[in-house]
Coordinates of N, CA and C in Angstrom, one line a residue:
M14 N 27.0 32.0 -7.2 CA 27.6 30.8 -7.7 C 26.8 29.6 -7.1
V15 N 26.5 28.7 -8.0 CA 25.7 27.6 -7.6 C 26.6 26.6 -6.8
E16 N 26.1 26.1 -5.7 CA 26.8 25.2 -4.9 C 27.2 23.9 -5.7
K17 N 28.3 23.3 -5.4 CA 28.8 22.2 -6.2 C 27.9 21.0 -6.2
H18 N 27.1 20.8 -5.2 CA 26.3 19.6 -5.1 C 25.0 19.8 -6.0
L19 N 24.8 21.0 -6.5 CA 23.7 21.2 -7.5 C 24.1 21.0 -8.9
D20 N 25.4 21.2 -9.2 CA 25.9 21.2 -10.5 C 25.4 20.0 -11.4
D21 N 25.4 18.8 -10.8 CA 25.0 17.6 -11.5 C 23.5 17.7 -12.0
Y22 N 22.7 18.5 -11.4 CA 21.3 18.6 -11.7 C 20.9 19.8 -12.6
I23 N 21.8 20.6 -13.0 CA 21.5 21.7 -13.8 C 21.5 21.3 -15.3
E24 N 20.4 21.6 -16.0 CA 20.3 21.2 -17.4 C 20.4 22.5 -18.2
G25 N 20.8 22.4 -19.4 CA 20.8 23.5 -20.3 C 19.6 23.6 -21.2
S26 N 18.9 22.5 -21.4 CA 17.8 22.5 -22.4 C 16.5 22.0 -21.8
M27 N 15.6 22.9 -21.6 CA 14.3 22.6 -21.2 C 13.6 21.8 -22.3
C28 N 13.9 22.2 -23.6 CA 13.3 21.5 -24.7 C 13.6 20.0 -24.7
D29 N 14.9 19.6 -24.4 CA 15.3 18.2 -24.3 C 14.5 17.5 -23.1
L30 N 14.4 18.2 -22.0 CA 13.7 17.7 -20.8 C 12.3 17.4 -21.2
I31 N 11.6 18.3 -21.8 CA 10.2 18.1 -22.2 C 10.0 17.0 -23.2
S32 N 10.9 16.9 -24.2 CA 10.9 15.9 -25.1 C 11.1 14.5 -24.5
G33 N 12.0 14.4 -23.6 CA 12.3 13.2 -22.9 C 11.1 12.8 -22.0
A34 N 10.5 13.7 -21.3 CA 9.3 13.4 -20.5 C 8.1 12.9 -21.3
K35 N 8.0 13.5 -22.5 CA 6.9 13.0 -23.4 C 7.1 11.6 -23.9
K36 N 8.4 11.3 -24.2 CA 8.7 10.0 -24.7 C 8.7 8.9 -23.6
R37 N 9.1 9.3 -22.4 CA 9.2 8.4 -21.3 C 8.6 9.0 -20.1
P38 N 7.2 8.9 -19.9 CA 6.5 9.6 -18.8 C 7.0 9.3 -17.4
V39 N 7.7 8.1 -17.2 CA 8.2 7.8 -15.9 C 9.6 8.3 -15.8
G40 N 10.2 8.9 -16.8 CA 11.5 9.4 -16.7 C 11.6 10.7 -15.9
R41 N 12.8 11.3 -15.9 CA 13.1 12.5 -15.2 C 12.4 13.7 -15.8
S42 N 11.7 14.4 -15.0 CA 10.9 15.6 -15.5 C 11.2 16.8 -14.7
L43 N 11.9 16.7 -13.6 CA 12.2 17.9 -12.7 C 13.7 18.2 -12.9
A44 N 14.0 19.5 -13.1 CA 15.4 19.9 -13.3 C 15.5 21.3 -13.0
A45 N 16.8 21.7 -12.8 CA 17.2 23.1 -12.7 C 17.7 23.5 -14.1
I46 N 17.2 24.6 -14.6 CA 17.5 25.0 -16.0 C 18.3 26.3 -15.9
R47 N 19.4 26.3 -16.6 CA 20.2 27.6 -16.7 C 19.8 28.1 -18.1
P48 N 19.0 29.2 -18.1 CA 18.6 29.7 -19.4 C 19.8 30.4 -20.2
M49 N 19.7 30.3 -21.5 CA 20.6 31.0 -22.4 C 20.3 32.5 -22.3
E50 N 19.0 32.8 -22.4 CA 18.6 34.2 -22.5 C 17.2 34.4 -21.8
I51 N 17.1 35.3 -20.9 CA 15.9 35.6 -20.2 C 15.3 36.8 -21.0
I52 N 14.2 36.6 -21.6 CA 13.6 37.6 -22.6 C 12.7 38.6 -21.9
G53 N 11.9 38.2 -21.0 CA 11.0 39.1 -20.4 C 10.3 38.6 -19.1
L54 N 9.6 39.5 -18.5 CA 8.8 39.2 -17.3 C 7.4 39.7 -17.6
D55 N 6.4 38.7 -17.6 CA 5.0 39.0 -17.9 C 4.3 39.1 -16.5
I56 N 3.5 40.2 -16.4 CA 2.7 40.4 -15.1 C 1.3 40.6 -15.5
Q57 N 0.4 39.8 -15.0 CA -1.0 39.9 -15.3 C -1.9 39.8 -14.0
P58 N -3.1 40.4 -14.0 CA -3.9 40.3 -12.8 C -4.2 38.9 -12.5
H59 N -4.2 38.6 -11.2 CA -4.6 37.3 -10.7 C -6.1 37.2 -10.8
P60 N -6.7 36.1 -11.4 CA -8.1 36.0 -11.5 C -8.9 35.6 -10.2
G61 N -8.2 35.4 -9.2 CA -8.8 34.9 -8.0 C -8.7 33.4 -7.9
W62 N -9.1 32.8 -6.8 CA -9.0 31.4 -6.7 C -10.0 30.6 -7.5
T63 N -9.5 29.5 -8.0 CA -10.5 28.6 -8.8 C -11.4 28.0 -7.7
P64 N -12.6 27.5 -8.2 CA -13.4 26.8 -7.2 C -12.7 25.7 -6.4
D65 N -11.9 24.9 -7.0 CA -11.1 23.9 -6.3 C -10.2 24.5 -5.3
E66 N -9.4 25.5 -5.7 CA -8.5 26.2 -4.7 C -9.3 26.7 -3.6
Q67 N -10.4 27.4 -3.8 CA -11.2 28.0 -2.8 C -11.8 26.9 -1.8
R68 N -12.2 25.8 -2.4 CA -12.7 24.7 -1.5 C -11.6 24.2 -0.6
K69 N -10.3 24.1 -1.1 CA -9.2 23.7 -0.2 C -9.0 24.7 0.9
I70 N -9.0 26.0 0.5 CA -8.8 27.1 1.5 C -9.9 27.0 2.5
D71 N -11.1 26.9 2.1 CA -12.3 26.8 3.0 C -12.1 25.6 4.0
Q72 N -11.7 24.5 3.5 CA -11.5 23.3 4.3 C -10.4 23.6 5.4
Y73 N -9.3 24.3 5.0 CA -8.2 24.6 5.9 C -8.8 25.5 7.0
V74 N -9.5 26.5 6.6 CA -10.0 27.5 7.6 C -10.9 26.9 8.6
S75 N -11.8 25.9 8.1 CA -12.8 25.3 9.0 C -12.2 24.2 9.9
Q76 N -11.0 23.7 9.6 CA -10.4 22.7 10.5 C -9.8 23.3 11.7
L77 N -10.0 22.6 12.8 CA -9.3 23.0 14.0 C -8.0 22.3 14.1
G78 N -6.9 23.1 14.4 CA -5.6 22.5 14.6 C -5.5 22.0 16.0
L79 N -4.6 21.1 16.2 CA -4.3 20.6 17.6 C -3.9 21.6 18.6
F80 N -3.1 22.6 18.1 CA -2.7 23.6 19.1 C -3.2 25.0 18.8
D81 N -4.2 25.1 17.9 CA -4.7 26.4 17.5 C -5.5 27.0 18.7
T82 N -5.3 28.3 18.9 CA -6.1 29.0 19.9 C -6.9 30.1 19.2
D83 N -6.5 30.5 18.1 CA -7.2 31.6 17.3 C -7.8 31.0 16.0
P84 N -8.8 31.6 15.5 CA -9.4 31.0 14.3 C -8.4 31.2 13.1
R85 N -8.4 30.3 12.2 CA -7.6 30.5 11.0 C -8.2 31.5 10.0
T86 N -7.3 32.2 9.3 CA -7.8 33.1 8.3 C -7.5 32.6 6.9
A87 N -8.4 32.9 6.0 CA -8.2 32.4 4.6 C -7.1 33.1 3.9
L88 N -6.4 32.4 3.1 CA -5.4 33.0 2.3 C -6.0 33.9 1.2
Q89 N -5.5 35.1 1.1 CA -6.0 36.0 0.0 C -5.2 35.8 -1.3
A90 N -5.9 35.8 -2.4 CA -5.2 35.7 -3.7 C -4.4 37.0 -3.9
P91 N -3.2 36.8 -4.5 CA -2.4 38.0 -4.8 C -3.1 38.8 -5.9
R92 N -2.7 40.1 -6.0 CA -3.2 40.9 -7.1 C -2.7 40.5 -8.5
F93 N -1.5 40.0 -8.5 CA -0.9 39.7 -9.8 C -0.2 38.3 -9.8
K94 N -0.1 37.8 -11.0 CA 0.7 36.6 -11.3 C 1.8 37.0 -12.2
A95 N 2.9 36.2 -12.2 CA 4.0 36.6 -13.1 C 4.7 35.4 -13.7
W96 N 5.3 35.6 -14.9 CA 5.9 34.5 -15.6 C 7.2 35.1 -16.2
Y97 N 8.2 34.2 -16.3 CA 9.4 34.6 -17.0 C 9.3 34.0 -18.4
R98 N 9.8 34.7 -19.4 CA 9.9 34.1 -20.8 C 11.4 34.0 -21.0
Y99 N 11.8 32.8 -21.5 CA 13.3 32.6 -21.7 C 13.5 31.6 -22.8
R100 N 14.8 31.6 -23.3 CA 15.2 30.6 -24.2 C 16.2 29.7 -23.5
C101 N 16.0 28.4 -23.6 CA 16.9 27.5 -23.0 C 18.1 27.3 -24.0
Q102 N 19.0 26.4 -23.7 CA 20.2 26.3 -24.5 C 20.1 25.4 -25.7
S103 N 18.9 25.0 -26.0 CA 18.7 24.2 -27.2 C 18.7 25.1 -28.4
A104 N 19.4 24.6 -29.5 CA 19.5 25.4 -30.7 C 18.2 25.7 -31.4
S105 N 17.2 24.8 -31.1 CA 15.9 24.9 -31.8 C 14.9 25.5 -30.8
C106 N 15.3 26.0 -29.7 CA 14.3 26.6 -28.7 C 13.5 27.7 -29.3
N107 N 12.2 27.6 -29.1 CA 11.3 28.7 -29.5 C 10.8 29.5 -28.4
T108 N 11.4 29.4 -27.2 CA 11.1 30.1 -25.9 C 10.2 29.3 -25.0
H109 N 10.3 29.6 -23.8 CA 9.5 28.9 -22.7 C 8.9 30.0 -21.9
R110 N 7.8 29.7 -21.3 CA 7.1 30.7 -20.3 C 6.9 29.9 -19.0
Q111 N 7.5 30.4 -18.0 CA 7.5 29.7 -16.7 C 6.9 30.6 -15.6
G112 N 5.9 30.1 -14.9 CA 5.3 30.8 -13.9 C 6.2 31.0 -12.7
I113 N 6.0 32.1 -11.9 CA 6.8 32.3 -10.7 C 5.9 31.8 -9.6
Y114 N 6.2 30.7 -9.0 CA 5.5 30.1 -7.9 C 6.3 30.2 -6.6
D115 N 6.6 31.4 -6.2 CA 7.5 31.7 -5.1 C 6.7 32.5 -4.0
W116 N 6.9 32.1 -2.8 CA 6.2 32.8 -1.7 C 6.6 34.3 -1.7
E117 N 7.8 34.6 -2.2 CA 8.3 36.0 -2.2 C 7.4 36.9 -3.1
L118 N 6.8 36.3 -4.2 CA 6.0 37.1 -5.0 C 4.7 37.5 -4.3
V119 N 4.1 36.7 -3.5 CA 3.0 37.0 -2.7 C 3.3 37.9 -1.6
A120 N 4.4 37.6 -0.9 CA 4.9 38.4 0.3 C 5.2 39.9 -0.2
L121 N 5.8 40.0 -1.3 CA 6.1 41.3 -1.9 C 4.9 42.1 -2.1
Q122 N 3.9 41.5 -2.7 CA 2.6 42.2 -3.0 C 1.9 42.6 -1.7
R123 N 2.0 41.8 -0.7 CA 1.4 42.1 0.6 C 2.1 43.3 1.2
S124 N 3.4 43.4 1.0 CA 4.2 44.5 1.6 C 4.0 45.8 1.0
V125 N 3.5 45.8 -0.3 CA 3.2 47.0 -1.0 C 1.7 47.2 -1.4
H126 N 0.9 46.6 -0.5 CA -0.6 46.5 -0.8 C -1.2 47.9 -0.9
D127 N -0.6 48.9 -0.3 CA -1.2 50.3 -0.4 C -0.9 51.0 -1.7
R128 N -0.1 50.4 -2.6 CA 0.3 51.1 -3.8 C -0.8 50.7 -4.9
D129 N -0.9 51.6 -5.9 CA -1.9 51.3 -7.0 C -1.3 50.2 -7.8
D130 N -2.0 49.7 -8.8 CA -1.6 48.5 -9.6 C -0.2 48.8 -10.3
A131 N 0.0 50.0 -10.8 CA 1.2 50.3 -11.5 C 2.4 50.2 -10.5
G132 N 2.2 50.7 -9.2 CA 3.2 50.6 -8.2 C 3.5 49.2 -7.8
V133 N 2.5 48.3 -7.7 CA 2.7 46.9 -7.3 C 3.5 46.2 -8.5
K134 N 3.1 46.5 -9.7 CA 3.8 45.9 -10.9 C 5.3 46.3 -10.9
Q135 N 5.5 47.6 -10.6 CA 6.9 48.1 -10.5 C 7.7 47.4 -9.4
A136 N 7.1 47.2 -8.3 CA 7.8 46.5 -7.2 C 8.2 45.0 -7.6
I137 N 7.2 44.4 -8.4 CA 7.5 43.0 -8.9 C 8.6 43.1 -9.9
R138 N 8.6 44.1 -10.8 CA 9.7 44.2 -11.8 C 11.1 44.5 -11.1
D139 N 11.0 45.4 -10.1 CA 12.3 45.7 -9.4 C 12.9 44.4 -8.8
K140 N 12.1 43.6 -8.2 CA 12.6 42.4 -7.5 C 12.9 41.3 -8.5
F141 N 11.9 40.9 -9.3 CA 12.0 39.7 -10.1 C 12.7 39.9 -11.4
W142 N 12.8 41.1 -11.9 CA 13.5 41.4 -13.1 C 14.9 42.0 -12.8
D143 N 14.9 43.2 -12.2 CA 16.1 43.9 -12.0 C 17.1 43.2 -11.0
L144 N 16.6 42.7 -9.9 CA 17.4 42.1 -8.9 C 17.7 40.7 -9.2
M145 N 16.7 39.9 -9.5 CA 16.9 38.4 -9.7 C 17.7 38.1 -10.9
N146 N 17.6 39.0 -11.9 CA 18.3 38.7 -13.2 C 19.4 39.7 -13.5
A147 N 20.0 40.3 -12.4 CA 21.1 41.2 -12.6 C 22.3 40.5 -13.2
P148 N 23.1 41.2 -13.9 CA 24.3 40.6 -14.5 C 25.2 39.8 -13.6
D149 N 25.2 40.1 -12.3 CA 26.1 39.3 -11.4 C 25.4 38.1 -10.8
R150 N 24.2 37.8 -11.3 CA 23.4 36.6 -10.8 C 23.6 35.5 -11.8
D151 N 23.6 34.3 -11.2 CA 23.6 33.0 -12.0 C 22.1 32.5 -11.9
T152 N 21.3 33.0 -12.8 CA 19.9 32.7 -12.7 C 19.6 31.2 -13.2
I153 N 18.9 30.5 -12.4 CA 18.5 29.1 -12.7 C 17.1 29.0 -12.3
F154 N 16.3 28.3 -13.2 CA 14.9 28.0 -13.0 C 14.7 26.6 -12.6
Y155 N 13.9 26.3 -11.6 CA 13.6 25.0 -11.2 C 12.2 24.7 -11.9
R156 N 12.2 23.6 -12.6 CA 11.0 23.4 -13.5 C 10.6 21.9 -13.6
N157 N 9.3 21.7 -13.6 CA 8.7 20.4 -13.9 C 8.4 20.4 -15.4
A158 N 9.0 19.5 -16.2 CA 8.8 19.5 -17.6 C 7.3 19.3 -18.0
G159 N 6.6 18.6 -17.2 CA 5.2 18.3 -17.5 C 4.3 19.6 -17.4
Q160 N 4.8 20.7 -16.8 CA 4.1 21.9 -16.7 C 4.6 23.0 -17.5
C161 N 5.6 22.7 -18.4 CA 6.2 23.8 -19.2 C 5.5 24.0 -20.5
S162 N 5.3 25.3 -20.9 CA 4.7 25.6 -22.1 C 5.7 26.3 -23.0
G163 N 5.7 26.0 -24.2 CA 6.5 26.8 -25.2 C 5.7 27.9 -25.7
L164 N 6.3 29.0 -26.2 CA 5.5 30.1 -26.7 C 5.4 30.0 -28.2

């Protein structure tokens, strides 16, 4: 059950939020969306860090922290990325695809690093599809309308 202080921020329509953000760029674009229907979970190989991401990682590793005694290690790219596909509560919704940017997705992959690709994908499905979207869950997506894509 969502806590009462979040209720005012839950939207039903990502479509309306996107439309409003396009019409008024300085308007509200971040919201919690309660989907009408979660259609699927897409899992694809992670392509590795972009040159810009790698540059930031390299800068972090080369910086000395004030209290660091050990060298910093570079963040490894996860093996897979994942997205939810869903319909918001707009009557004209043609579906949305939303990336999972959660530290748990990376941590899960690290904990099952010894499995083959099919085993890692299954662990992701078990957690992010079966558990997170179980019938007893009140699934809500937090989303920036400026980064949402329709399918």
